[in-house]
Tab-separated table of C-alpha atoms in Angstrom:
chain	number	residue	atom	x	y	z
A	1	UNK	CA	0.000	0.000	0.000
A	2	UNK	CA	1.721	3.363	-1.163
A	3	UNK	CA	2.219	6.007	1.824
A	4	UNK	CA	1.028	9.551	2.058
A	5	UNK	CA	2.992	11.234	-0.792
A	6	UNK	CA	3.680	14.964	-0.461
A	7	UNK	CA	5.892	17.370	-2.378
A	8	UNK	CA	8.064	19.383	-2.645
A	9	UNK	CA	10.559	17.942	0.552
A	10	UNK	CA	12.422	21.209	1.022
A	11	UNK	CA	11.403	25.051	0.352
A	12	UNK	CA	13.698	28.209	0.600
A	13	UNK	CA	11.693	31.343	0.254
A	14	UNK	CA	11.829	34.817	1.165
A	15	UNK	CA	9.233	36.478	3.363
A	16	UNK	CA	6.663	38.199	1.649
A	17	UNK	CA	6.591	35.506	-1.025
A	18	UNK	CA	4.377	32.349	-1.439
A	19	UNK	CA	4.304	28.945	-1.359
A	20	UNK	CA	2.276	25.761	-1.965
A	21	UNK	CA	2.860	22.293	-0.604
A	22	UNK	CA	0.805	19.085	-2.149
A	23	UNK	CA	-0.782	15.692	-0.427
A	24	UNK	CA	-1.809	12.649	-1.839
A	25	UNK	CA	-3.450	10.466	0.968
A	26	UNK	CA	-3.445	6.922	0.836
A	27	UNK	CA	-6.555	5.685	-1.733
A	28	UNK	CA	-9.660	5.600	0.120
A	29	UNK	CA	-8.999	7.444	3.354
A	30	UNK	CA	-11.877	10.283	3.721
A	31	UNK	CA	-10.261	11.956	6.214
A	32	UNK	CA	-7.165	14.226	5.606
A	33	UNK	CA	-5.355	16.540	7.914
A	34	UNK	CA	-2.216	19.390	7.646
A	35	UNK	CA	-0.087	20.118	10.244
A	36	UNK	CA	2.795	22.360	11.001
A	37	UNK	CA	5.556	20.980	13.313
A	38	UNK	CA	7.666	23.670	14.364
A	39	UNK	CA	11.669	22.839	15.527
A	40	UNK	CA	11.384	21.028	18.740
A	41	UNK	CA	7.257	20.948	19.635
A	42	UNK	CA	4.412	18.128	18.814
A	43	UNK	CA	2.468	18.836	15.613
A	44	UNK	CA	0.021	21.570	15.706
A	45	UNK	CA	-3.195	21.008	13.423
A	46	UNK	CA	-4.050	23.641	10.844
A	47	UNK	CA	-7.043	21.759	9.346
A	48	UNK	CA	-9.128	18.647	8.578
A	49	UNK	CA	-11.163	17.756	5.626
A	50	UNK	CA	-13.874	15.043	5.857
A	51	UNK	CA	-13.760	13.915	2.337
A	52	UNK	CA	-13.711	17.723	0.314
A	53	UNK	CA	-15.492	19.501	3.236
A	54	UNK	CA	-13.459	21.195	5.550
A	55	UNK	CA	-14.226	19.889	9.799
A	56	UNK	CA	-11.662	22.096	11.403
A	57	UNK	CA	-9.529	24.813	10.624
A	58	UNK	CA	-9.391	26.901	13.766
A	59	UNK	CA	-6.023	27.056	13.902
A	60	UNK	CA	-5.809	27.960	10.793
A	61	UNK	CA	-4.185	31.728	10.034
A	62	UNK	CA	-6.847	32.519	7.162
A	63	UNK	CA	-5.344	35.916	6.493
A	64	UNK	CA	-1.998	34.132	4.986
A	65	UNK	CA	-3.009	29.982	4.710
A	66	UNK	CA	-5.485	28.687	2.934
A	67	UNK	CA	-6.136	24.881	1.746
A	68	UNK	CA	-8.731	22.853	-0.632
A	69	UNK	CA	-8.847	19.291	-0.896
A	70	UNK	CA	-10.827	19.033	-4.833
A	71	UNK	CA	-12.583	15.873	-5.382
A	72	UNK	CA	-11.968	14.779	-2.043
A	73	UNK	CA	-8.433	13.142	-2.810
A	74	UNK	CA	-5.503	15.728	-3.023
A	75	UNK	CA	-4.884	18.557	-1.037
A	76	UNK	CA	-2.948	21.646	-1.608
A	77	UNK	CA	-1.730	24.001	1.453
A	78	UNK	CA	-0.774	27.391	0.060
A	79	UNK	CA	1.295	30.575	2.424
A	80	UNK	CA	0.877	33.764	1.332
A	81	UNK	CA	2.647	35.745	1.952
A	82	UNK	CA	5.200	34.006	4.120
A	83	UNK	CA	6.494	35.230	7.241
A	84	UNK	CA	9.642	34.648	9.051
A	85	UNK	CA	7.780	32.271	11.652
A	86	UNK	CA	6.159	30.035	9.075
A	87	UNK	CA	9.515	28.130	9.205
A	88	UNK	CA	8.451	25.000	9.999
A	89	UNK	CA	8.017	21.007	8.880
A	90	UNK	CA	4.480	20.467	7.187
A	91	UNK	CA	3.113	17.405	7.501
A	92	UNK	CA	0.158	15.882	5.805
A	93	UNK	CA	-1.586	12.759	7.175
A	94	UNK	CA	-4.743	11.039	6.611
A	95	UNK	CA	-6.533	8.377	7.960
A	96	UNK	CA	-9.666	6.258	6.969
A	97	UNK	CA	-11.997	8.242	9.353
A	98	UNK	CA	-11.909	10.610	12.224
A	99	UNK	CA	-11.563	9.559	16.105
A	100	UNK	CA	-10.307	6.586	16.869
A	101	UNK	CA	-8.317	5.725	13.857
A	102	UNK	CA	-4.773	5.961	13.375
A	103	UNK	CA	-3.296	8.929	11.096
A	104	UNK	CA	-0.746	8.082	8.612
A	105	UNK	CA	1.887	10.703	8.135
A	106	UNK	CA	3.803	12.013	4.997
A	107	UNK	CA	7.472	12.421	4.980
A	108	UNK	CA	6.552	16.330	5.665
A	109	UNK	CA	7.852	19.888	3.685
A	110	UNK	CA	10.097	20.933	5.377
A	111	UNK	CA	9.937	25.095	4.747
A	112	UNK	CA	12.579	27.778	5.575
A	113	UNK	CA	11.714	31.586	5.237
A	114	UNK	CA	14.139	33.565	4.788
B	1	UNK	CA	-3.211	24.510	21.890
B	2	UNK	CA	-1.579	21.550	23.278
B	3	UNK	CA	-3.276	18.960	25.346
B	4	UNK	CA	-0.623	16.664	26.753
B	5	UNK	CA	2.482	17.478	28.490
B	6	UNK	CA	4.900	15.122	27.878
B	7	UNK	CA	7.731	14.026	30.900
B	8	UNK	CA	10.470	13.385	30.789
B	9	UNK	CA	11.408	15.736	28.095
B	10	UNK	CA	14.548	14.109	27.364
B	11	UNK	CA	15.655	10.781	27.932
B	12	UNK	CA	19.193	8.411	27.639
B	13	UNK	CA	19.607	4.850	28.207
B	14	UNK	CA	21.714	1.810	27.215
B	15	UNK	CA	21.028	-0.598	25.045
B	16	UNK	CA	18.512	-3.531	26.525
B	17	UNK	CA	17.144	-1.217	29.433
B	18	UNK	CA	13.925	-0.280	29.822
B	19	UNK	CA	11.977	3.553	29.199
B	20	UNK	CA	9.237	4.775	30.738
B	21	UNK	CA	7.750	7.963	29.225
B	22	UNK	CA	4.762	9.699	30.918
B	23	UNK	CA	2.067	11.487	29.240
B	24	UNK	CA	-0.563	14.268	30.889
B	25	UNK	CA	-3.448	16.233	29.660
B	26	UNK	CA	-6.385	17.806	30.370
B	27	UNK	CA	-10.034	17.078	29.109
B	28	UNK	CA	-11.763	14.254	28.796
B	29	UNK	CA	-10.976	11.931	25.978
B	30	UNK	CA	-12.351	9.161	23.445
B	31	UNK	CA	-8.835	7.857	22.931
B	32	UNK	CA	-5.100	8.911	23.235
B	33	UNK	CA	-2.391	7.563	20.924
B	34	UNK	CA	1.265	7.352	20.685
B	35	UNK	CA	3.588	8.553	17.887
B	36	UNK	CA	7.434	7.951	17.570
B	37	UNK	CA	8.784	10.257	15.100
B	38	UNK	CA	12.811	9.931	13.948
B	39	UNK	CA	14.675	11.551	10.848
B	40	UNK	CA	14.469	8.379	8.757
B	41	UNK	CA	10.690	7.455	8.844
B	42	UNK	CA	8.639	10.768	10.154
B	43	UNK	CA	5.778	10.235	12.265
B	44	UNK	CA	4.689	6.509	12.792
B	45	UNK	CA	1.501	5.407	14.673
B	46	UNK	CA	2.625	3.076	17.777
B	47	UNK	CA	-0.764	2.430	19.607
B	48	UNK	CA	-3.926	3.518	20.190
B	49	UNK	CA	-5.709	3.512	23.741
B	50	UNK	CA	-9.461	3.845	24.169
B	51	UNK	CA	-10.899	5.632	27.444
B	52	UNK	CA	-12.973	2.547	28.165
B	53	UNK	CA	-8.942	0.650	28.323
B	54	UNK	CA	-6.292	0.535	31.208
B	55	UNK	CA	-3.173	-1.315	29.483
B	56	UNK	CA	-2.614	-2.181	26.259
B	57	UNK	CA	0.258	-4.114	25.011
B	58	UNK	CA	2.033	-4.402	21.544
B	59	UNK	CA	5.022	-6.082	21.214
B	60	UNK	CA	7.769	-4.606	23.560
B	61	UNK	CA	5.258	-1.596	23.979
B	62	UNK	CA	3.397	-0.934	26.980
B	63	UNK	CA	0.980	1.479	27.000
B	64	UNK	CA	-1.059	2.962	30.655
B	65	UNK	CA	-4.119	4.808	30.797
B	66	UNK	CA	-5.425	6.411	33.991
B	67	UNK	CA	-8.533	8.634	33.216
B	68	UNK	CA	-8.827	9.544	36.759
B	69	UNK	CA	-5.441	11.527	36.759
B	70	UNK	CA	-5.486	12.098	33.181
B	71	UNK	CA	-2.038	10.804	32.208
B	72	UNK	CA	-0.588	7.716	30.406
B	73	UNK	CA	2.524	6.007	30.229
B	74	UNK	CA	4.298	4.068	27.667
B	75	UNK	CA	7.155	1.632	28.561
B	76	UNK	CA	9.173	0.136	26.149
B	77	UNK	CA	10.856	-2.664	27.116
B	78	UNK	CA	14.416	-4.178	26.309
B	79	UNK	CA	15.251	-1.026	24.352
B	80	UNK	CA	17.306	-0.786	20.858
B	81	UNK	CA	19.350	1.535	19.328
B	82	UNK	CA	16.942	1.509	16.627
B	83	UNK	CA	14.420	3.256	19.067
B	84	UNK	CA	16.108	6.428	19.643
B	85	UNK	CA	13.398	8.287	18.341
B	86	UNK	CA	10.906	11.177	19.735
B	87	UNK	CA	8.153	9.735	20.960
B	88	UNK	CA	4.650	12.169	20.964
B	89	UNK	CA	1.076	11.389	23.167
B	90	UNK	CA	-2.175	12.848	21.179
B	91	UNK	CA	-5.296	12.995	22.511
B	92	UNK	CA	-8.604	12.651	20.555
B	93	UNK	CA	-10.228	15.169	22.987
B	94	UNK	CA	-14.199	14.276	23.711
B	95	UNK	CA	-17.105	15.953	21.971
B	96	UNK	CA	-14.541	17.259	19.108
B	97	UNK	CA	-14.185	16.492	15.685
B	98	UNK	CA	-11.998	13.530	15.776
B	99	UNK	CA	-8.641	16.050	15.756
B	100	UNK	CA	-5.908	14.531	17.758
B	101	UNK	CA	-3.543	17.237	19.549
B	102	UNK	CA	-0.199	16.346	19.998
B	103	UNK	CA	1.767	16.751	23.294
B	104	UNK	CA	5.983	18.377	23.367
B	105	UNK	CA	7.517	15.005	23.171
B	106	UNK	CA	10.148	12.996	24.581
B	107	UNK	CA	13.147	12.483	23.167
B	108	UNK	CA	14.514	9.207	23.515
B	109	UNK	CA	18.360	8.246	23.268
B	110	UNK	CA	19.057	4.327	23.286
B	111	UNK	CA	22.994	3.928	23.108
B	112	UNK	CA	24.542	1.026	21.961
């Protein structure tokens, strides 16, 4: 069974600019989450879809993030524009539901603002 | 906002000894899981513990659950080098949507 795929591994951008990181869950999990992981704390959610419907993003910063999960598969997570804090390691997972299922993580972007 | 608070926040053993890592947070929960995260395979499920659950084992894993005091523990026994690793508690907090917030970590160091 293939992983979580996500691209691109590594960003260098300069504040101000923008960015966009991509998520292909594993085939047939509804349930799809982004995180941001800064250096040395836990993963902090930024939001969930339930299939192409978005469940949580209230830790999302809507004046600079924004993601959409079309058709229910893919996601895209775009910055813009970047600050210096947005430094971070984003990680895509997804798992079959929500609850009491396990998430699956991707190998995570990891982003440096400059 | 994190839920758990993770102790200790750093720990080093030898090879074939035993680590205890302790987990707290604060609501009431459906479940609370265990991550290990390490440069070479990112964030990896270990076990998942239900509310209605005390112990749960899986392989050298050991995984506690107190409700009452709202913490959990996970032991993993005869330790490798291949488990230097952080390890993460996340709670699936009741009455949300399923999110799971991640605790600080502990960093584990297993030398050989």
């Amino acid at each position: 069974e293939a992983g979580v795929a996500q691209s691109p591994r590594y960003k260098i951008i300069e504040k101000r600019q923008s960015v966009a990181f991509w998520c292909n869950p594993i085939s047939g999990h509804a349930t799809l989450y982004w995180y941001q992981q800064i250096l040395g704390q836990g993963p902090k959610l930024l939001i969930q879809f339930q299939n192409n419907g978005v469940v949580d993003d209230s830790q999302l910063p809507k004046d600079r993030f924004s993601a959409e999960r079309l058709k229910g598969v893919d996601s895209t997570l775009k910055i813009q524009p970047a600050k210096l804090e947005d430094s971070a390691v984003y990680l895509c997972a997804s798992s079959l539901g929500s609850g009491s299922y396990e998430q699956y993580f991707g190998p995570g972007t990891r982003l440096t603002v400059t | 906002s994190q839920q758990g608070e993770e102790d200790p926040q750093a720990l080093s053993i030898q090879e074939g000894e035993n680590a205890t890592m302790n987990c707290s947070y604060k609501t009431s929960i459906n479940n609370l899981q265990w991550y290990r995260q390490n440069s070479g395979r990112g964030l990896v499920h270990l076990i998942l513990i239900r509310s209605n659950e005390r112990e749960k084992h899986s392989g050298r894993l050991r995984v506690t659950l107190d409700t009452s005091k709202k913490s959990s523990s996970l032991l993993i026994t005869a330790s490798r080098a291949a488990d230097t690793a952080s390890y993460f508690c996340a709670t699936d907090e009741t009455g949300n949507t399923g999110k799971l917030i991640f605790g600080q970590g502990t960093t584990l160091q297993v030398k050989p």
